[in-house]
CSV table of C-alpha atoms in Angstrom, one decimal:
chain,number,residue,atom,x,y,z
A,52,MET,CA,33.3,74.6,107.6
A,53,LYS,CA,33.3,76.3,111.0
A,54,HIS,CA,30.0,77.9,110.2
A,55,LEU,CA,28.4,74.6,109.3
A,56,THR,CA,29.8,72.6,112.3
A,57,HIS,CA,28.7,75.2,114.8
A,58,HIS,CA,25.3,75.7,113.3
A,59,SER,CA,22.2,76.1,115.4
A,60,PRO,CA,20.2,73.0,116.3
A,61,TYR,CA,18.2,71.4,113.6
A,62,THR,CA,14.7,72.7,112.8
A,63,PRO,CA,12.1,71.4,110.4
A,64,GLN,CA,12.3,74.7,108.5
A,65,GLU,CA,16.0,74.2,107.8
A,66,SER,CA,17.0,73.4,104.2
A,67,TYR,CA,17.7,69.7,103.8
A,68,ASN,CA,20.8,70.4,101.8
A,69,ILE,CA,22.3,72.4,104.7
A,70,THR,CA,21.4,69.5,107.0
A,71,TRP,CA,23.0,67.0,104.7
A,72,LEU,CA,26.1,69.1,104.2
A,73,ARG,CA,26.6,69.5,108.0
A,74,GLN,CA,26.0,65.8,108.7
A,75,SER,CA,28.3,64.7,105.9
A,76,ILE,CA,31.1,66.8,107.2
A,77,MET,CA,30.7,65.4,110.7
A,78,ASN,CA,30.7,61.8,109.4
A,79,LEU,CA,33.9,62.4,107.4
A,80,LEU,CA,35.6,64.0,110.3
A,81,MET,CA,34.9,61.0,112.4
A,82,ASN,CA,36.9,58.9,109.9
A,83,TYR,CA,39.9,61.1,110.6
A,84,GLN,CA,39.6,60.6,114.3
A,85,SER,CA,39.5,56.8,113.9
A,86,ASN,CA,42.3,56.8,111.4
A,87,PHE,CA,40.0,55.0,108.9
A,88,PHE,CA,41.8,56.5,105.8
A,89,SER,CA,45.2,54.9,106.9
A,90,LYS,CA,43.9,51.4,107.6
A,91,ASN,CA,44.8,48.6,105.3
A,92,GLY,CA,42.0,46.1,105.9
A,93,ASN,CA,39.1,48.3,104.6
A,94,THR,CA,36.8,46.4,102.3
A,95,GLU,CA,34.7,47.8,99.5
A,96,SER,CA,31.6,47.7,101.7
A,97,ASP,CA,33.4,49.6,104.4
A,98,ILE,CA,34.4,52.4,102.1
A,99,LEU,CA,31.0,52.6,100.5
A,100,PHE,CA,29.3,52.8,103.9
A,101,ARG,CA,31.7,55.0,105.8
A,102,VAL,CA,32.9,57.4,103.1
A,103,TRP,CA,30.5,57.5,100.2
A,104,SER,CA,27.2,57.1,102.2
A,105,CYS,CA,26.8,60.8,101.8
A,106,VAL,CA,25.7,60.1,98.2
A,107,GLN,CA,22.8,58.0,99.4
A,108,TYR,CA,21.8,60.5,102.1
A,109,ALA,CA,21.8,63.4,99.6
A,110,PHE,CA,18.6,62.0,98.0
A,111,ASP,CA,16.7,61.2,101.2
A,112,LYS,CA,14.2,64.1,100.7
A,113,SER,CA,14.0,63.9,96.9
A,114,LYS,CA,11.9,61.9,94.5
A,115,ILE,CA,14.9,59.8,93.6
A,116,ASP,CA,15.3,56.4,95.4
A,117,VAL,CA,18.9,55.1,96.0
A,118,ASN,CA,19.2,51.4,96.5
A,119,SER,CA,22.4,49.6,97.6
A,120,GLY,CA,23.6,46.1,97.8
A,121,GLU,CA,24.4,44.7,94.3
A,122,LYS,CA,21.0,45.6,92.8
A,123,GLU,CA,20.2,44.2,89.3
A,124,SER,CA,19.6,46.7,86.6
A,125,LYS,CA,16.2,46.3,85.0
A,126,ALA,CA,17.3,48.2,81.9
A,127,THR,CA,20.1,45.8,81.1
A,128,SER,CA,17.8,42.9,81.8
A,129,CYS,CA,15.3,44.2,79.3
A,130,ASN,CA,18.1,44.6,76.7
A,131,ASN,CA,19.5,41.1,77.3
A,132,ASN,CA,16.0,39.6,76.9
A,133,SER,CA,14.9,41.6,73.9
A,134,ASN,CA,14.8,38.5,71.7
A,135,ARG,CA,13.5,36.2,74.4
A,136,SER,CA,10.6,33.8,73.6
A,137,LEU,CA,8.4,31.9,76.0
A,138,GLY,CA,10.5,28.7,76.0
A,139,LYS,CA,13.9,30.5,76.6
A,140,ARG,CA,15.4,31.1,80.0
A,141,LYS,CA,15.4,34.7,81.2
A,142,MET,CA,18.8,36.4,81.4
A,143,HIS,CA,19.8,38.6,84.4
A,144,GLY,CA,20.9,42.2,84.1
A,145,THR,CA,24.0,43.9,85.3
A,146,ARG,CA,24.4,44.2,89.1
A,147,VAL,CA,25.5,47.6,90.4
A,148,ASP,CA,26.5,48.8,93.8
A,149,LEU,CA,24.1,51.7,93.9
A,150,ARG,CA,20.9,52.2,91.7
A,151,PHE,CA,19.1,55.5,91.3
A,152,MET,CA,15.4,55.2,90.4
A,153,TYR,CA,12.5,57.5,89.9
A,154,ASP,CA,8.9,56.3,89.2
A,155,GLY,CA,10.0,52.9,88.3
A,156,SER,CA,12.7,54.1,85.9
A,157,GLU,CA,16.5,54.0,86.4
A,158,LEU,CA,18.4,57.3,86.2
A,159,GLY,CA,21.9,56.0,87.1
A,160,CYS,CA,24.1,53.7,88.9
A,161,ALA,CA,27.3,53.6,91.0
A,162,GLU,CA,30.3,51.3,90.9
A,163,ALA,CA,32.7,51.1,93.9
A,164,GLY,CA,36.2,49.6,94.3
A,165,ARG,CA,38.3,48.9,97.4
A,166,VAL,CA,41.7,50.1,96.0
A,167,ASP,CA,42.4,53.3,94.1
A,168,GLU,CA,44.9,52.2,91.4
A,169,GLY,CA,44.5,55.4,89.4
A,170,GLU,CA,42.7,56.2,86.2
A,171,LEU,CA,44.6,53.4,84.4
A,172,GLY,CA,43.9,50.7,87.0
A,173,THR,CA,42.3,47.6,85.6
A,174,LYS,CA,39.1,47.7,87.7
A,175,GLU,CA,38.5,51.4,87.1
A,176,MET,CA,39.1,51.1,83.4
A,177,SER,CA,36.7,48.1,83.3
A,178,GLU,CA,34.0,49.9,85.3
A,179,SER,CA,34.3,53.4,83.7
A,180,GLN,CA,35.0,52.4,80.1
A,181,LEU,CA,32.9,49.3,79.7
A,182,LYS,CA,30.4,48.2,82.3
A,183,CYS,CA,29.1,51.6,83.4
A,184,PRO,CA,28.7,53.1,79.9
A,185,LYS,CA,26.8,50.0,78.7
A,186,THR,CA,24.5,50.1,81.7
A,187,LEU,CA,23.9,53.8,81.3
A,188,ARG,CA,23.1,53.3,77.6
A,189,ASP,CA,20.5,50.6,78.4
A,190,MET,CA,19.0,53.0,81.1
A,191,PHE,CA,18.8,55.8,78.6
A,192,VAL,CA,17.1,53.6,76.0
A,193,GLN,CA,14.4,52.6,78.5
A,194,LEU,CA,13.9,56.3,79.5
A,195,LEU,CA,13.5,57.2,75.9
A,196,LYS,CA,10.9,54.6,75.4
A,197,LYS,CA,8.9,55.9,78.3
A,198,TYR,CA,9.4,59.6,77.5
A,199,PRO,CA,9.9,59.8,73.7
A,200,ASP,CA,9.2,63.6,73.5
A,201,LYS,CA,12.0,64.5,76.0
A,202,GLN,CA,15.0,63.1,74.3
A,203,ASP,CA,17.1,66.3,74.4
A,204,GLU,CA,16.5,66.6,78.2
A,205,LEU,CA,17.1,63.0,79.3
A,206,LEU,CA,20.4,62.1,81.1
A,207,THR,CA,21.7,59.1,82.9
A,208,PHE,CA,24.4,59.3,85.6
A,209,GLY,CA,27.2,56.9,86.7
A,210,PHE,CA,29.3,57.3,89.8
A,211,ILE,CA,32.8,55.7,89.8
A,212,MET,CA,34.1,55.3,93.3
A,213,MET,CA,37.6,53.7,93.6
A,214,GLY,CA,39.0,53.8,97.1
A,215,PHE,CA,38.8,57.4,98.2
A,216,SER,CA,38.5,58.9,94.7
A,217,VAL,CA,35.3,59.6,92.8
A,218,SER,CA,34.2,60.7,89.3
A,219,VAL,CA,30.9,61.0,87.5
A,220,ILE,CA,29.9,59.9,84.0
A,221,VAL,CA,26.9,61.6,82.3
A,222,MET,CA,25.3,60.2,79.2
A,223,ASP,CA,22.9,62.0,76.8
A,224,SER,CA,21.9,61.8,73.1
A,225,PRO,CA,21.8,65.4,71.7
A,226,GLY,CA,21.7,64.2,68.0
A,227,GLY,CA,19.3,61.4,68.5
A,228,SER,CA,21.4,58.7,66.7
A,229,ILE,CA,24.3,58.0,69.2
A,230,CYS,CA,24.9,58.4,72.9
A,231,ARG,CA,27.5,60.9,74.2
A,232,ILE,CA,29.5,60.5,77.4
A,233,THR,CA,30.8,63.4,79.4
A,234,ARG,CA,33.3,62.7,82.2
A,235,SER,CA,33.8,64.9,85.3
A,236,PRO,CA,37.1,65.6,86.9
A,237,ARG,CA,38.5,63.0,89.3
A,238,TYR,CA,38.2,64.1,93.0
A,239,SER,CA,40.0,62.5,95.9
A,240,ILE,CA,39.5,62.7,99.6
A,241,THR,CA,42.7,63.7,101.3
A,242,SER,CA,44.1,61.8,104.3
A,243,ASP,CA,45.4,65.1,105.7
A,244,ILE,CA,42.8,66.8,107.9
A,245,GLU,CA,44.5,70.2,107.4
A,246,ALA,CA,43.5,70.0,103.7
A,247,PHE,CA,39.9,69.0,104.4
A,248,THR,CA,38.5,72.4,103.6
A,249,TYR,CA,40.2,72.6,100.2
A,250,ARG,CA,40.0,69.0,99.1
A,251,VAL,CA,36.8,67.6,100.6
A,252,LEU,CA,34.2,70.4,100.6
A,253,PRO,CA,34.4,70.8,96.8
A,254,ILE,CA,33.4,67.1,96.5
A,255,LEU,CA,30.3,67.7,98.6
A,256,LYS,CA,29.5,70.7,96.5
A,257,PHE,CA,30.0,68.7,93.4
A,258,PHE,CA,27.5,66.0,94.6
A,259,LEU,CA,24.9,68.8,95.2
A,260,SER,CA,25.3,70.0,91.6
A,261,VAL,CA,24.8,66.4,90.3
A,262,LYS,CA,21.7,66.0,92.4
A,263,LYS,CA,20.3,69.3,91.0
A,264,THR,CA,20.9,68.1,87.5
A,265,MET,CA,19.1,64.8,88.2
A,266,GLU,CA,16.2,66.6,89.6
A,267,ARG,CA,16.0,68.7,86.4
A,268,VAL,CA,15.7,65.5,84.4
A,269,ILE,CA,12.8,64.5,86.7
A,270,LYS,CA,11.0,67.9,86.0
A,271,ALA,CA,11.4,67.2,82.3
A,272,THR,CA,9.8,63.8,82.6
A,273,ILE,CA,6.9,65.1,84.6
A,274,THR,CA,5.8,67.4,81.7
A,275,SER,CA,6.1,64.6,79.2
A,276,HIS,CA,3.1,64.1,76.9
A,277,VAL,CA,2.8,60.6,75.6
A,278,PRO,CA,0.4,60.3,72.7
A,279,THR,CA,-2.6,58.1,73.5
A,280,PRO,CA,-4.8,56.5,70.8
A,281,SER,CA,-8.5,57.5,70.4
A,282,LEU,CA,-10.9,54.7,71.0
A,283,GLY,CA,-13.6,56.1,68.8
A,284,GLU,CA,-11.6,56.1,65.6
A,285,SER,CA,-12.3,53.3,63.2
A,286,ASN,CA,-9.0,53.6,61.4
A,287,ASN,CA,-7.0,52.8,64.5
A,288,PRO,CA,-4.9,49.7,63.8
A,289,SER,CA,-4.3,48.8,67.4
A,290,ILE,CA,-8.1,48.4,68.1
A,291,PRO,CA,-9.5,46.4,65.2
A,292,TYR,CA,-13.0,46.1,66.7
A,293,SER,CA,-13.7,49.7,67.4
A,294,ILE,CA,-16.3,51.1,64.9
A,295,SER,CA,-18.1,54.4,64.9
A,296,SER,CA,-21.8,54.9,65.6
A,297,THR,CA,-22.8,55.4,61.9
A,298,GLN,CA,-21.0,52.1,61.0
A,299,SER,CA,-22.7,50.3,63.8
A,300,SER,CA,-26.1,51.5,62.7
A,301,THR,CA,-25.4,50.5,59.1
A,302,ALA,CA,-24.2,47.1,60.2
A,303,SER,CA,-27.3,46.5,62.3
A,304,SER,CA,-29.7,47.5,59.5
A,305,LYS,CA,-27.9,45.2,57.1
A,306,ALA,CA,-28.1,42.4,59.6
A,307,ALA,CA,-31.8,43.0,60.1
A,308,SER,CA,-32.5,43.1,56.4
A,309,SER,CA,-30.6,39.9,55.9
A,310,SER,CA,-32.5,38.2,58.6
A,311,LYS,CA,-35.8,39.2,57.1
A,312,ALA,CA,-34.7,37.9,53.7
A,313,SER,CA,-33.7,34.6,55.1
A,314,SER,CA,-37.0,34.2,57.0
A,315,SER,CA,-39.1,34.9,53.9
A,316,SER,CA,-37.0,32.5,51.8
A,317,GLU,CA,-37.7,29.9,54.4
A,318,GLU,CA,-41.4,30.4,54.1
A,319,THR,CA,-41.5,30.1,50.3
A,320,SER,CA,-39.1,27.2,49.9
A,321,PRO,CA,-40.2,23.7,50.5
A,322,SER,CA,-39.0,22.1,53.7
A,323,LYS,CA,-36.2,19.7,53.6
A,324,ASN,CA,-37.3,18.0,56.7
A,325,PRO,CA,-39.0,14.7,55.8
A,326,SER,CA,-41.1,14.9,58.9
A,327,ASN,CA,-43.0,17.9,57.6
A,328,SER,CA,-43.7,16.3,54.1
A,329,LYS,CA,-47.0,14.5,53.6
A,330,PRO,CA,-46.6,10.7,53.6
A,331,LEU,CA,-47.2,8.8,50.4
A,332,LYS,CA,-50.3,6.6,50.2
A,333,LYS,CA,-49.5,3.0,49.8
A,334,GLN,CA,-51.5,1.1,47.1
A,335,ARG,CA,-53.0,-2.1,48.2
A,336,THR,CA,-52.9,-4.9,45.7
A,337,ALA,CA,-55.5,-7.7,45.8
A,338,PRO,CA,-54.2,-11.0,46.8
A,339,PRO,CA,-54.1,-13.6,44.0
A,340,SER,CA,-57.3,-15.7,43.8
A,341,ASN,CA,-57.0,-19.4,44.2
A,342,SER,CA,-59.7,-20.4,41.6
A,343,THR,CA,-60.1,-24.0,40.5
A,344,SER,CA,-61.5,-25.1,37.3
A,345,SER,CA,-64.8,-26.8,37.5
């Protein structure tokens, strides 16, 4: 820690992970100076901003975007509206405290709480065993639809932040039929500054390992090959009007022959239009004679 806090001034050539690690340590040390960890009136937003903001800053120079402020999950919204028709009202998705996104797809979320009641606390049990796993499952399904050939390499991540404790949930589907959840150990930030090196630095190191795993998922999606239909194939069911060149020439010749046949038949057949037929001659009858007998 002494090496990081007494580091040389920042340069553009410096690794961002080193810069993030040094800045995160300084921000956390300021909370010890202000007695933030011993205050009773801290809200959920205060803890998320002053303690766990290092999670957001860790992804500043990566391809992953981290959004805060009760963001709605698009994946859960798609799942809730899977059977929606035009006349039905659209249902909203689950709102999360942090949302991790890449290229329009959701990679994970984070749920925060104000008080740490332990692993058996009501809020932590609700978030870590019900809400977060269901959200991660919906995110995984949407990732699988977008990258179907990378099923074994796809992962979704969930951060559970309760007070000054944190744990991570990782979801995958190695078999292809069900989703599997892997839970990390539960880490806690100590309120004793003398234990900072042994209790806090491992948490920052753990965040870097999670970030590296998420970037590995991104590399897998970059090399994904989604099959695209060929527009020249006549047996493609998705494009019913695409025909090959030979079929089009045959169809045009058939159309030309049928048009010639219809024109010849029109010439030989009598016209049905009464205006073209010759008018009938009217026979004049002589008027009756008015002869008188002599």
